């Protein structure tokens, strides 16, 4: 009777640090993000929020200094 | 040959051969694992220890459900960072700079560096307290800790750094022993984990601000920058996305589990009517009831939490600064190859260590500043993240947000905006809500 050799499948696992470099989504040639309505409003609300917070910090600073 | 049938065979540096699909998936996970676990566990830093212990001491087990609620939120936010990091191979600071321009880039970087440095000082303050409590002179122990933090990072090997840091993260799981030590009523713990409830009595501003502090502690701005840079440094591939998500999810479970253990320990102080100002004072008061072993393990874990926080926060600054400046910025590089990157890391660690050794250092002012700046930073960092994840010019279909991602994320962003605003207003104008 022919002796059948059991074939064991092998799977390779390579650590990311030692693997070939892959091409990533390229950001270099894109420049700045397009100002869609969503982007515009999100950045606008962020600006308003930051101005409000900066105002509060200035108010607190002046208050601590005894200006009012 | 016997080797032929072995389940795992290392063939060359960084490569193993396994004989089943299941083993292949498992090995891939272990190789990818790191950034998610580290960022999540390191989030339970000195400030977190203080916040969760305080929550347990003030309100018992009543706020445990909040941690369960924060689990998916923290995961969803960090999962976006995973996608962005893997897709672009670049850090968060670099992406903001390139896609939103110099002004937003500089603002985000300056805010990150400032809030990170101030947080770093609070980490060293906890190291000072913890080591002092363990009987070491802080004037030797704090500089030695700073040197150890530097030595761990400047080896020029990402893997060496990651392995040691993962061990420190696993040590953090020992909080479970402290939780077990105080013998809580586990059925009550389970009840409060599952069923949301608030402490009896009126809802006070103190309770609201503690809830805000817990949310702010669990989701911190530096985490976004750290994990994306870490993923870029580890060179995770598109095919690693699934494993990286799992890594982040495992990390999220660990961080919430550890936070719950801290709250359970705080609850013990609540049951025994102990009053304290900081965790070191609390453990000193608990020592006569629970023994010196409890006290020493608590202080050791507090130092471990602060060390993990100090290392990851300083690294997130160094990576972000290096990315924006265009310097070489990798843990795989030696100090000679990436001098700027290491100077930022070493400089911030040494300066923070020196500040806490100064007599009369303004620690209270620093803690308040951290809260205000973190309040400013978190909404802006998350808005940029959300916009970048909807950037179809940059990302392909695999990585861009789906409609359900956007629905969840915008809801989280609005809630975080309101919470951050409320916290910052309270810190800046203490009487605004009274």
XYZ file of C-alpha atoms in Angstrom, chain B residues 92-112 225 320 324 384:
25
model
C -1.950 63.077 14.566
C 0.023 66.333 14.921
C 1.480 65.922 11.424
C -1.983 65.266 9.972
C -3.477 68.396 11.574
C -0.555 70.461 10.301
C -0.814 69.145 6.767
C -4.598 69.165 6.337
C -5.657 72.192 8.413
C -2.695 74.501 7.910
C -0.030 76.139 9.997
C -2.310 78.062 12.397
C -4.350 75.068 13.596
C -1.237 72.897 13.532
C 0.718 75.289 15.741
C -2.240 75.800 18.085
C -2.767 72.049 18.558
C 0.927 71.389 19.067
C 1.441 74.262 21.531
C -1.635 73.282 23.539
C -0.587 69.617 23.563
C -1.599 61.836 19.605
C 4.245 65.306 17.944
C 5.683 68.828 12.918
C -9.816 67.391 13.896
